[in-house]
PDB file of C-alpha atoms in Angstrom:
ATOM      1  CA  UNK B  16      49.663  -7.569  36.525  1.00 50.00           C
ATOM      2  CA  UNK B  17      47.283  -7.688  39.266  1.00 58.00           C
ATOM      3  CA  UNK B  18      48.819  -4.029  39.977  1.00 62.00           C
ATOM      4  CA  UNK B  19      48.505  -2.994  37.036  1.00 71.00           C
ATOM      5  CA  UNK B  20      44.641  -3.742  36.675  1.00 74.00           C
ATOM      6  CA  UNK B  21      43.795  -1.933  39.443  1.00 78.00           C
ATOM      7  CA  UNK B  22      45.709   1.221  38.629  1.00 78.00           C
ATOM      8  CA  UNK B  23      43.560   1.242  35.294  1.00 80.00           C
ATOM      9  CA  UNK B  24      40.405   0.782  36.952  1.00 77.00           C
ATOM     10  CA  UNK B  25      41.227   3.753  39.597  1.00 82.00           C
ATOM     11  CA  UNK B  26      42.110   6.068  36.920  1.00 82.00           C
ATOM     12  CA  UNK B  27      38.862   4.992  35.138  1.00 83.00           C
ATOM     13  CA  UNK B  28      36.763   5.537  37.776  1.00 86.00           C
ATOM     14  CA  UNK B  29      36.946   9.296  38.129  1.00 87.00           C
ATOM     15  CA  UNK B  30      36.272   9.762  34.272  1.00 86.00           C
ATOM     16  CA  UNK B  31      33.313   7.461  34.516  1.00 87.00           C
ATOM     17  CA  UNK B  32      31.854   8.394  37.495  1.00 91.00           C
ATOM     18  CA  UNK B  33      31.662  12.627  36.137  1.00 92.00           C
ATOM     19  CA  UNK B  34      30.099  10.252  32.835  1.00 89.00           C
ATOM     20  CA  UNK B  35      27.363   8.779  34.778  1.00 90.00           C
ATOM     21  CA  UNK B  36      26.229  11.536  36.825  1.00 91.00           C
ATOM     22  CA  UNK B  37      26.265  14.031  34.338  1.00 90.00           C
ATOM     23  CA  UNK B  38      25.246  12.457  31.032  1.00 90.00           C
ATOM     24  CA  UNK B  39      23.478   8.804  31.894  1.00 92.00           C
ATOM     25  CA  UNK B  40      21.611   9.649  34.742  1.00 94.00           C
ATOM     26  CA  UNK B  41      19.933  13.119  33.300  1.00 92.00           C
ATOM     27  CA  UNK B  42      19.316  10.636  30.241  1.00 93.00           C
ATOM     28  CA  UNK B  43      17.606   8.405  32.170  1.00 94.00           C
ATOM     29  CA  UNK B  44      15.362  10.641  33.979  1.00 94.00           C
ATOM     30  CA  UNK B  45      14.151  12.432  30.868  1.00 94.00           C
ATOM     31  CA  UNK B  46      12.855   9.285  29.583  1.00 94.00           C
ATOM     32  CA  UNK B  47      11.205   8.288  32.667  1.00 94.00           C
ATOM     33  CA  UNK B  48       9.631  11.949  32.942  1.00 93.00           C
ATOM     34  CA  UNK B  49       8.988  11.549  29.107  1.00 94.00           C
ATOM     35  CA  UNK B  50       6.417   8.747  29.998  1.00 94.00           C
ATOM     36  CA  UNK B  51       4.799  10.712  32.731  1.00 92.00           C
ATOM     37  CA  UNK B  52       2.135  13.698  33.154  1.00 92.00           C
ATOM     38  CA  UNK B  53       4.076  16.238  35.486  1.00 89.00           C
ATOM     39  CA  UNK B  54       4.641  20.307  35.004  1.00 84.00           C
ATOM     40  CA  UNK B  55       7.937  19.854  37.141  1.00 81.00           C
ATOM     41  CA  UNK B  56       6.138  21.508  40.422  1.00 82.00           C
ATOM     42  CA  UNK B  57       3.118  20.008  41.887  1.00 83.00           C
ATOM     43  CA  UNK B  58       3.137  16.265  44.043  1.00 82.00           C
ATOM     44  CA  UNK B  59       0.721  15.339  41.019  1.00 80.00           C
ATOM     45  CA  UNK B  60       2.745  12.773  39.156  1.00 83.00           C
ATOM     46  CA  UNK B  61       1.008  10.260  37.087  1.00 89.00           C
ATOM     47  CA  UNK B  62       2.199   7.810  34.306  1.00 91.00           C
ATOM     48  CA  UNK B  63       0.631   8.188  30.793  1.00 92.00           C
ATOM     49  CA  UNK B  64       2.822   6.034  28.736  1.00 90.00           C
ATOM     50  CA  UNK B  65       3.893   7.175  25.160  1.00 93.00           C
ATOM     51  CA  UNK B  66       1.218  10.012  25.043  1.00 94.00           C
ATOM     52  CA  UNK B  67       3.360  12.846  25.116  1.00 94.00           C
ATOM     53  CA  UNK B  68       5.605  11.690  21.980  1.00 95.00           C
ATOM     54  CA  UNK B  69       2.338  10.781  20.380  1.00 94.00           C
ATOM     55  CA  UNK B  70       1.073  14.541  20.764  1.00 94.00           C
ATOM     56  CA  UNK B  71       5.000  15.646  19.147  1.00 93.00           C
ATOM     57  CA  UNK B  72       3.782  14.253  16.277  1.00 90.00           C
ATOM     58  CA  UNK B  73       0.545  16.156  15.707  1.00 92.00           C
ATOM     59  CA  UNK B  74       2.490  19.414  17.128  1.00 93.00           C
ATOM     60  CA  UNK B  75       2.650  22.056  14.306  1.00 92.00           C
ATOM     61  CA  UNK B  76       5.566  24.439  16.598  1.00 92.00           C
ATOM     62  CA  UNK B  77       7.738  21.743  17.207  1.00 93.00           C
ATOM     63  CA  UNK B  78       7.576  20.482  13.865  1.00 94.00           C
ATOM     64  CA  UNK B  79       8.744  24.219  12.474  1.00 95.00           C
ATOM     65  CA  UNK B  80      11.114  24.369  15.394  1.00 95.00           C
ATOM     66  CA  UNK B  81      12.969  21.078  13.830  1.00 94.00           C
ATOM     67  CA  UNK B  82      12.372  22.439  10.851  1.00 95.00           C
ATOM     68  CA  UNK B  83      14.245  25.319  11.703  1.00 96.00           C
ATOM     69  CA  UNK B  84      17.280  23.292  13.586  1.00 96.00           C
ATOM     70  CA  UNK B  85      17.600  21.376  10.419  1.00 95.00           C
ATOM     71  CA  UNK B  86      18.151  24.549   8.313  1.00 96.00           C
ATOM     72  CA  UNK B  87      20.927  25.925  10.859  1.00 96.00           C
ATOM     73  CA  UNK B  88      22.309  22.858  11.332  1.00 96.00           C
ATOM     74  CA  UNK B  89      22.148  21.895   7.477  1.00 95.00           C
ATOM     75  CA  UNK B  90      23.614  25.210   5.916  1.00 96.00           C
ATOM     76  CA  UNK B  91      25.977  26.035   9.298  1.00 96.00           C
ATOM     77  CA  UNK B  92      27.538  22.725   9.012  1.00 96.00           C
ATOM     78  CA  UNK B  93      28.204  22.626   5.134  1.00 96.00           C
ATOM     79  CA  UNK B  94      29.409  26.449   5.297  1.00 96.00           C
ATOM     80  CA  UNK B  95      31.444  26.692   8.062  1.00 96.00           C
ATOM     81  CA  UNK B  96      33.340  23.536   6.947  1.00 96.00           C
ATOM     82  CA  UNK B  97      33.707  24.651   3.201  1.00 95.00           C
ATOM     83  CA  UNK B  98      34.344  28.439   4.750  1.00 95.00           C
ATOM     84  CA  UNK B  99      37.247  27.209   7.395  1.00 94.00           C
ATOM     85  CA  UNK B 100      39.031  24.814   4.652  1.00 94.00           C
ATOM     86  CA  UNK B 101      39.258  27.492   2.443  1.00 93.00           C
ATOM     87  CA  UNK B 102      40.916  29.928   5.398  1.00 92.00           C
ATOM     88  CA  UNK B 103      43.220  27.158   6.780  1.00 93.00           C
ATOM     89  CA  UNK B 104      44.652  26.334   3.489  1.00 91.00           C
ATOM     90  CA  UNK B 105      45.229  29.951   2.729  1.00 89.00           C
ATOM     91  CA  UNK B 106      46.322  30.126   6.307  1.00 89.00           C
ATOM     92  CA  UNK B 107      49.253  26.975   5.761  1.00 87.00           C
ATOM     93  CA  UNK B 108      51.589  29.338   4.422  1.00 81.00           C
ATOM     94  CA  UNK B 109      54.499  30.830   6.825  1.00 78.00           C
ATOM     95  CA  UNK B 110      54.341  34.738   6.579  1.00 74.00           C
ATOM     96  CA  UNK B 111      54.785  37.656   9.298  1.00 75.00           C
ATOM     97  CA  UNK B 112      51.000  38.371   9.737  1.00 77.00           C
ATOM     98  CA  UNK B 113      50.114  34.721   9.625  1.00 80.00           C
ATOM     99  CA  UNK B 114      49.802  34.265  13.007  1.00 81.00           C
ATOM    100  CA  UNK B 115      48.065  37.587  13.480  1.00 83.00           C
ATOM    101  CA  UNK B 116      44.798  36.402  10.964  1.00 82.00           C
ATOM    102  CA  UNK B 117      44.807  32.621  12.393  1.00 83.00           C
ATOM    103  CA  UNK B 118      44.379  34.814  16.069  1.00 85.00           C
ATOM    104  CA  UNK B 119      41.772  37.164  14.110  1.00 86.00           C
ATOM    105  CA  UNK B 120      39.671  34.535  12.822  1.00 87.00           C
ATOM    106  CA  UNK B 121      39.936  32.482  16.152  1.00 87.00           C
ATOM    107  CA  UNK B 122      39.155  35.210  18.386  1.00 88.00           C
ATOM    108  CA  UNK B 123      35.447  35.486  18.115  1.00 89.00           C
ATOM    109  CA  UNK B 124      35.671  31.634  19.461  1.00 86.00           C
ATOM    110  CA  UNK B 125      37.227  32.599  22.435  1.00 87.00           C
ATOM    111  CA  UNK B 126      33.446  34.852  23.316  1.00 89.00           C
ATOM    112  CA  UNK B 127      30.858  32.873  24.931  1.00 90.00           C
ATOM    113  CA  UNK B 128      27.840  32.618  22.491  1.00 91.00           C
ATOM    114  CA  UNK B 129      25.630  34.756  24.799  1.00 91.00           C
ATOM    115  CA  UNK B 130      27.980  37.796  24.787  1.00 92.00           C
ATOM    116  CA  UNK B 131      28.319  37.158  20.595  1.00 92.00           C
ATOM    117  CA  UNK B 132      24.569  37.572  21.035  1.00 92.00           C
ATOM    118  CA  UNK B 133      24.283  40.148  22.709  1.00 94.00           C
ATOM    119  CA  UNK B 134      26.985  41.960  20.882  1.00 93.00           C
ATOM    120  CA  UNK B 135      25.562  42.118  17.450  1.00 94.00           C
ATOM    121  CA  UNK B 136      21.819  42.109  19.003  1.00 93.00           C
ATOM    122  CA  UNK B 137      23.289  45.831  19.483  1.00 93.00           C
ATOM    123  CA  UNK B 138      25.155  46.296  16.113  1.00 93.00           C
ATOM    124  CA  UNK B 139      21.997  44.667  14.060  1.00 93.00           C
ATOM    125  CA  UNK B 140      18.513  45.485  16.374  1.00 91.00           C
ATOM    126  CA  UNK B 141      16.330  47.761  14.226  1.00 88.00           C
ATOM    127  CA  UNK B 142      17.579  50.911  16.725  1.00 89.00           C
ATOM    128  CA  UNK B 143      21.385  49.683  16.681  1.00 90.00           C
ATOM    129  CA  UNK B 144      24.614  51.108  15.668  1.00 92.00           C
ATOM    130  CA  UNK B 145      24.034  49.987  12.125  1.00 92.00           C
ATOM    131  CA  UNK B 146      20.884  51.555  11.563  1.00 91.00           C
ATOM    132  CA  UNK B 147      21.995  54.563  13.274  1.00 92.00           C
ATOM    133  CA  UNK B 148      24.761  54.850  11.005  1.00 92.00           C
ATOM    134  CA  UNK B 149      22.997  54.358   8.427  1.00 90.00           C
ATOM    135  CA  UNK B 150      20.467  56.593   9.065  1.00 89.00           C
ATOM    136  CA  UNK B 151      23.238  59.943   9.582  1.00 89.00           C
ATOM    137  CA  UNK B 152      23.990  58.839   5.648  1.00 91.00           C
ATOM    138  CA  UNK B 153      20.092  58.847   4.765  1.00 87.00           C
ATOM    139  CA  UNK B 154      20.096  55.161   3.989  1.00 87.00           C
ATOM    140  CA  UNK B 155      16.439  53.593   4.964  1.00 89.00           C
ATOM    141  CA  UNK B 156      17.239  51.275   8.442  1.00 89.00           C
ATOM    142  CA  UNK B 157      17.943  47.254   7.979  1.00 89.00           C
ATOM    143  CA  UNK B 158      15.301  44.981   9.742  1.00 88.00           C
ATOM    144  CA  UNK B 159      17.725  41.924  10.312  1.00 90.00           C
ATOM    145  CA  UNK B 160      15.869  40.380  12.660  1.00 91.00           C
ATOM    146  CA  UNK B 161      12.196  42.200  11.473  1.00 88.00           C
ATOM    147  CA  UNK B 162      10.714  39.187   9.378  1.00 90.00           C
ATOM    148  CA  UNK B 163      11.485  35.455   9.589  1.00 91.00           C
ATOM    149  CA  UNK B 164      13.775  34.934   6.546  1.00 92.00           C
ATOM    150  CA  UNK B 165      15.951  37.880   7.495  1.00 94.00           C
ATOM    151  CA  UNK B 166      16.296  36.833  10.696  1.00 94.00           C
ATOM    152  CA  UNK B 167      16.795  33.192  10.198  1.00 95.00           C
ATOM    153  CA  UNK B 168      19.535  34.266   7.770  1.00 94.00           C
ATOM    154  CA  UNK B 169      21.048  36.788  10.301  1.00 95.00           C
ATOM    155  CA  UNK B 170      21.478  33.847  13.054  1.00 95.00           C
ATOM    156  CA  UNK B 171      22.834  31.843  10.903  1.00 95.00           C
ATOM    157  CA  UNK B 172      25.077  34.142   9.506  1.00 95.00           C
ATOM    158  CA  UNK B 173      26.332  34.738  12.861  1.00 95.00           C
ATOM    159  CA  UNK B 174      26.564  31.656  14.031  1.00 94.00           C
ATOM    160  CA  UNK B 175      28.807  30.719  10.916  1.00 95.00           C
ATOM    161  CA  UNK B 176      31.170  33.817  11.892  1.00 94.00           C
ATOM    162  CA  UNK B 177      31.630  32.691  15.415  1.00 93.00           C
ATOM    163  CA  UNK B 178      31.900  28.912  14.285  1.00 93.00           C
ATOM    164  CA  UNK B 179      34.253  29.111  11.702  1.00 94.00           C
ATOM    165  CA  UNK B 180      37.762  29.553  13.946  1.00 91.00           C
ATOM    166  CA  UNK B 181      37.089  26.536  16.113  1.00 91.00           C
ATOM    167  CA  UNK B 182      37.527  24.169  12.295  1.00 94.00           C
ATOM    168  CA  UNK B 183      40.053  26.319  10.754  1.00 93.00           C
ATOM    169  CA  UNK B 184      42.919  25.466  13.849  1.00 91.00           C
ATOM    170  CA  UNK B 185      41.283  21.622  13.259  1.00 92.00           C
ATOM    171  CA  UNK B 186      41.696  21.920   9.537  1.00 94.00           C
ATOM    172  CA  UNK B 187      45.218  24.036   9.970  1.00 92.00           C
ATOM    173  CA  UNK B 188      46.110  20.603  12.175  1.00 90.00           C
ATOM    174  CA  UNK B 189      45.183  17.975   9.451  1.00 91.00           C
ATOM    175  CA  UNK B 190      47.241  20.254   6.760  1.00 91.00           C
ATOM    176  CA  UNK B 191      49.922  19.868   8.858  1.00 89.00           C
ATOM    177  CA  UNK B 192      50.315  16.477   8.691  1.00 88.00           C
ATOM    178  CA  UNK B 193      50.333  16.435   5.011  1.00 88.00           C
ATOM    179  CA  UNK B 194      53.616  15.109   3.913  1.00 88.00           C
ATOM    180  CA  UNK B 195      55.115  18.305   1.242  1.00 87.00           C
ATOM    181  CA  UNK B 196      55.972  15.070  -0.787  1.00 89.00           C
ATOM    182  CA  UNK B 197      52.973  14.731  -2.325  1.00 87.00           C
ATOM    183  CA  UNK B 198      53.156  18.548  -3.332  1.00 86.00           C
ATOM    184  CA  UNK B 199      56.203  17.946  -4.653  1.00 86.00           C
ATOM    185  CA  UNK B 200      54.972  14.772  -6.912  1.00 88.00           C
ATOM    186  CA  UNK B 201      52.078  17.137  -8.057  1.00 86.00           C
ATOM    187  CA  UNK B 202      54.043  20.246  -8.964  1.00 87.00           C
ATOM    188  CA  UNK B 203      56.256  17.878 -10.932  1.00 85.00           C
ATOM    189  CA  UNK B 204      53.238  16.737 -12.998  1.00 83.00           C
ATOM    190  CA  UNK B 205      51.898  20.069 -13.691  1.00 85.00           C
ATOM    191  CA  UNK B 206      49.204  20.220 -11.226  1.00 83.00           C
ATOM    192  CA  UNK B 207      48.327  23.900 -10.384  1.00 87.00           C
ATOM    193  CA  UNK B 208      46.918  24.712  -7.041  1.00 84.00           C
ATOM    194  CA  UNK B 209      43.623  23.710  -8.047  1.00 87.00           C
ATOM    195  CA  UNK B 210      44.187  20.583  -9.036  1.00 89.00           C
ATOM    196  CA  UNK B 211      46.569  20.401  -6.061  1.00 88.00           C
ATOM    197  CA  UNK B 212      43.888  21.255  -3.679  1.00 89.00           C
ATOM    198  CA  UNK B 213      41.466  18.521  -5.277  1.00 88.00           C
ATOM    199  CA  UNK B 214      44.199  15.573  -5.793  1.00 88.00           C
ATOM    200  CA  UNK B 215      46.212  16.115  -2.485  1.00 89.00           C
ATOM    201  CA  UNK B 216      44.871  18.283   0.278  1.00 89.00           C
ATOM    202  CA  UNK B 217      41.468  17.425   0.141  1.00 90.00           C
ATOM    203  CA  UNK B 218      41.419  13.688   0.183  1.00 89.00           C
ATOM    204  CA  UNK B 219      44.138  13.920   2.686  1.00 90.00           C
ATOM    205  CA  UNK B 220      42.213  16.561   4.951  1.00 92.00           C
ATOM    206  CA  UNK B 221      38.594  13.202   5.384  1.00 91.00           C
ATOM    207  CA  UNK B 222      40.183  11.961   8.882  1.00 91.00           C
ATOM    208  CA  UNK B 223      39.737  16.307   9.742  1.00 92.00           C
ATOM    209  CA  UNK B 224      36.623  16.602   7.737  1.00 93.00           C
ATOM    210  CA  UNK B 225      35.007  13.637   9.498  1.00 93.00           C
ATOM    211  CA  UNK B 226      36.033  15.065  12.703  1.00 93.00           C
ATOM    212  CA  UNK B 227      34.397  18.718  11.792  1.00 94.00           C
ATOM    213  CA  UNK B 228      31.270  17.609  10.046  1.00 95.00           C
ATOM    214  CA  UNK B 229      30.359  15.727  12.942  1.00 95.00           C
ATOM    215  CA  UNK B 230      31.484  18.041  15.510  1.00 93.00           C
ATOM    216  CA  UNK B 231      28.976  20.976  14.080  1.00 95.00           C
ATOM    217  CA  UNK B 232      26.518  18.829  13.165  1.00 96.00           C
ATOM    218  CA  UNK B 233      26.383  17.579  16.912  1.00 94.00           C
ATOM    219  CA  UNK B 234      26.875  21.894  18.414  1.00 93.00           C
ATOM    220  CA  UNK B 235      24.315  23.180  15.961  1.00 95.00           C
ATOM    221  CA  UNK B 236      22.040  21.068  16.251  1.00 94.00           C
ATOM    222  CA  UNK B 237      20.956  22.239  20.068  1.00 92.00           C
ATOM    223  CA  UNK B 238      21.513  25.922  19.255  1.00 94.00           C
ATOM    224  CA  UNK B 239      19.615  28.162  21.873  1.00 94.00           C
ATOM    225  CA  UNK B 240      21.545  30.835  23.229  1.00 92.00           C
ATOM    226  CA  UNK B 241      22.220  32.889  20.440  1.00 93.00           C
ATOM    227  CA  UNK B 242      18.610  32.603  19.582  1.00 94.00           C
ATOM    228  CA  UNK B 243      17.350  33.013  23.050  1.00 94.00           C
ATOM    229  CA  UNK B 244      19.357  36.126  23.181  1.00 94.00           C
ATOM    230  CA  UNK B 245      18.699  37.987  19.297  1.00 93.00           C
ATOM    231  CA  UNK B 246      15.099  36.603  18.837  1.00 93.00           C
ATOM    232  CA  UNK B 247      13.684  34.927  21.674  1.00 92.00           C
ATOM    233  CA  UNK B 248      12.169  32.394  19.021  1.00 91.00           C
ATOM    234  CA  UNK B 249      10.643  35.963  17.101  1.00 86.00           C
ATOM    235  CA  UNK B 250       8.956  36.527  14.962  1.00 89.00           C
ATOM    236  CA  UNK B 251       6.222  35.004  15.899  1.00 86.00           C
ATOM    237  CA  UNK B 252       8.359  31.787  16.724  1.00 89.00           C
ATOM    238  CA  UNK B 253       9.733  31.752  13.277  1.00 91.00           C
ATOM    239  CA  UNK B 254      13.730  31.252  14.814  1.00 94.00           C
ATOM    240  CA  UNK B 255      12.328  28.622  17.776  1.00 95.00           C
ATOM    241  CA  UNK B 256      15.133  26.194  17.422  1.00 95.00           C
ATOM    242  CA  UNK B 257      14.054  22.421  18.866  1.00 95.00           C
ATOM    243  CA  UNK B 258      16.124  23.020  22.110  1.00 95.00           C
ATOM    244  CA  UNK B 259      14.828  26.546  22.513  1.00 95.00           C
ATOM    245  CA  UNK B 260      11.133  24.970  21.864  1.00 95.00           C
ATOM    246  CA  UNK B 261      12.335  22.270  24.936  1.00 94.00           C
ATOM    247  CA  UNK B 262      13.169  25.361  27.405  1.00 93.00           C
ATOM    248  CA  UNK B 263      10.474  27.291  26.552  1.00 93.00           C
ATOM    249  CA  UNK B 264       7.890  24.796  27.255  1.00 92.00           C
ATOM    250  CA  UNK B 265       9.618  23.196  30.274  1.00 90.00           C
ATOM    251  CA  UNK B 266      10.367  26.169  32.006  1.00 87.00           C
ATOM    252  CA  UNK B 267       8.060  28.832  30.917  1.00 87.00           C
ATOM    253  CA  UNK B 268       4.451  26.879  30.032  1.00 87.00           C
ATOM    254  CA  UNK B 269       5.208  24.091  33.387  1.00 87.00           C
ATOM    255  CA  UNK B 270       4.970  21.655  30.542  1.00 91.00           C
ATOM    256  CA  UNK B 271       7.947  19.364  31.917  1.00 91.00           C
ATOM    257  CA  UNK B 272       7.262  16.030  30.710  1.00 94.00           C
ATOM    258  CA  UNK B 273       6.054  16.966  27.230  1.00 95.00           C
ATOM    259  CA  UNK B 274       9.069  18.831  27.048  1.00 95.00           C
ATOM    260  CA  UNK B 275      11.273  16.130  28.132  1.00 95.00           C
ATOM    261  CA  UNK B 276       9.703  13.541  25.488  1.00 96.00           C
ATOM    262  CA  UNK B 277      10.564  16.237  22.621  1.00 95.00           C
ATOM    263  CA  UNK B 278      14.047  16.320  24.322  1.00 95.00           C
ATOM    264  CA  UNK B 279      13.922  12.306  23.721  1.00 96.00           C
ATOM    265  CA  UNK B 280      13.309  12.626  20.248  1.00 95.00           C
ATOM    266  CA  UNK B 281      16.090  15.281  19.046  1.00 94.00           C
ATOM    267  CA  UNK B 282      18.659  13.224  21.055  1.00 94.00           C
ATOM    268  CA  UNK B 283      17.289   9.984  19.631  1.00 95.00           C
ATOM    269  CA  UNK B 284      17.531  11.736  16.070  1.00 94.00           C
ATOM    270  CA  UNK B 285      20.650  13.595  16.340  1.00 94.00           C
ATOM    271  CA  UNK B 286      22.838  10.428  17.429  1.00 94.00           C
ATOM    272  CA  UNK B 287      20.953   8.208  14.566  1.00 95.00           C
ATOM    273  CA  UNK B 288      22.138  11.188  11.671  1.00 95.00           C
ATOM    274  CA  UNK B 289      25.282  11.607  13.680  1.00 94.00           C
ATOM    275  CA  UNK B 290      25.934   7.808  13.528  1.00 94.00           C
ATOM    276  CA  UNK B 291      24.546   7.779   9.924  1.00 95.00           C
ATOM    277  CA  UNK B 292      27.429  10.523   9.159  1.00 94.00           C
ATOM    278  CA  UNK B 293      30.283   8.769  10.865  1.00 93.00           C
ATOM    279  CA  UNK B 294      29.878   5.542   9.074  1.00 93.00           C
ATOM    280  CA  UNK B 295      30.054   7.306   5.596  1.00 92.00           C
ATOM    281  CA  UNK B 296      32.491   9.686   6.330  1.00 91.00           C
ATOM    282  CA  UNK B 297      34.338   6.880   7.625  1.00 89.00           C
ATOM    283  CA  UNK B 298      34.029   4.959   4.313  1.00 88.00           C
ATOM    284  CA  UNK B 299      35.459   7.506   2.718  1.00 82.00           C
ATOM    285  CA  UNK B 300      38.224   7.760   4.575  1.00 79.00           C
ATOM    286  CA  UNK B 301      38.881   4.186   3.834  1.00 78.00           C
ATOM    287  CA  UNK B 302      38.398   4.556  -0.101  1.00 74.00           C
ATOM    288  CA  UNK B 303      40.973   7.398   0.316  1.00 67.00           C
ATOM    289  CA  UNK B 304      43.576   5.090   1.801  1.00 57.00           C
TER     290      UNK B 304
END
């Protein structure tokens, strides 16, 4: 038994330790620099208490920037979920080209999101391929990323394209594991695939859509390099997500504490909605069963 104890603890240990030095300790030291005055260069290093969160709450750019994050995060949650049901349920179905559109809608997953950016930064940018094309059939050009609504709608757009493939093989996984029983017992009472949908595969799909919700919720929520990339926070910091806000005023202003107390507050946000999420998805998954 003895054995077997330390066997667990040795295999923990590797895990733990990659835990620690990675996540805890950077953690740690942005809340101690969050309660100092430093710009991240200069020996000049002095504490100052909660100052710096106190100025976050008087700061009119970080207050659009989260305002901004909560609209991406918000809509791209709530659309790519509803968006990559709706594919992996069409999706369950055997067929020869079935495989072919679950690699389709997977594939733009597979890019990194700088390279997405970059990508339609030259399809969409006001001198693009669009535009040019556009232009041969004497259409007037598309500014997608020329004032802020367009542009916050173009990123977000995007970011629900890329997004979507990642929850349709989760969602394609839960419908799996649907037992065709229950199809059966509602085809025999004259449900149609409506009421199929909304009596069987959704309230069988909460364990998935607990697992999705909180997973976007959680990846949106520090966007930056697709926005770093189409926008750089343009037009006139109209698409400054909170993250990009962080990097742009701890690496490009010197600003490194006062960034590192805003950093504070989206983390200490993010895990209070994402806890607040978990709990009543989970309650729903309970009610189901």
């Amino acid at each position: 038994m003895r054995s077997d104890s330390w066997t667990r603890g040795l295999l923990f240990v590797p895990g733990f330790t990659i835990y620690l030095v990675f996540m805890m300790i950077p953690i740690g030291m942005c809340v101690y620099y969050s309660v100092h005055n430093w710009d991240g260069l200069s020996p000049a290093f002095s504490f100052i208490g909660f100052d710096n969160y106190i100025d976050a709450l008087t700061d009119r750019d970080y207050h659009r920037s989260l305002r901004v994050t909560l609209f991406i995060t918000a809509v791209g949650t709530l659309a790519v979920n509803a968006v990559g049901m709706l594919i992996a349920v069409l999706l369950n179905k055997p067929g020869r080209l079935t495989n072919f559109y679950r690699s389709v809608f997977f594939f733009p997953l597979l890019l990194s999101a700088v390279v997405v950016g970059f990508l339609w930064k030259a399809i969409l940018n006001y001198n693009g391929i669009l535009n040019a094309v556009l232009g041969r059939w004497g259409i007037e050009p598309i500014e997608a990323f020329g004032t802020p609504q367009t542009a916050i709608t173009t990123i977000t757009l995007l970011i629900i394209w890329q997004s979507v493939g990642g929850v349709i093989v989760l969602y394609l996984a839960g419908l799996q594991g649907i037992p065709k029983d229950l199809y059966e017992a509602a085809k025999i009472d004259g449900a149609n695939a409506v009421q199929a949908f909304r009596s069987v595969t959704f309230p069988m799909l909460a364990p998935s859509v607990t697992m999705c919700m909180i997973f976007m919720f959680t990846t949106l929520a520090r966007e930056y390099d697709r926005i770093a990339v189409l926008t750089n926070g343009g037009p006139g910091g109209a698409t400054e997500t909170a993250a990009f806000t962080v990097v742009r005023l701890g690496i490009n202003t010197n600003r490194f504490s006062y960034a590192a107390a805003l950093a504070v507050i989206m983390m200490v946000a993010v895990a209070a909605i994402s806890v607040a999420m978990t709990l009543y998805l989970r309650k729903r998954e309970e009610r189901i069963v």
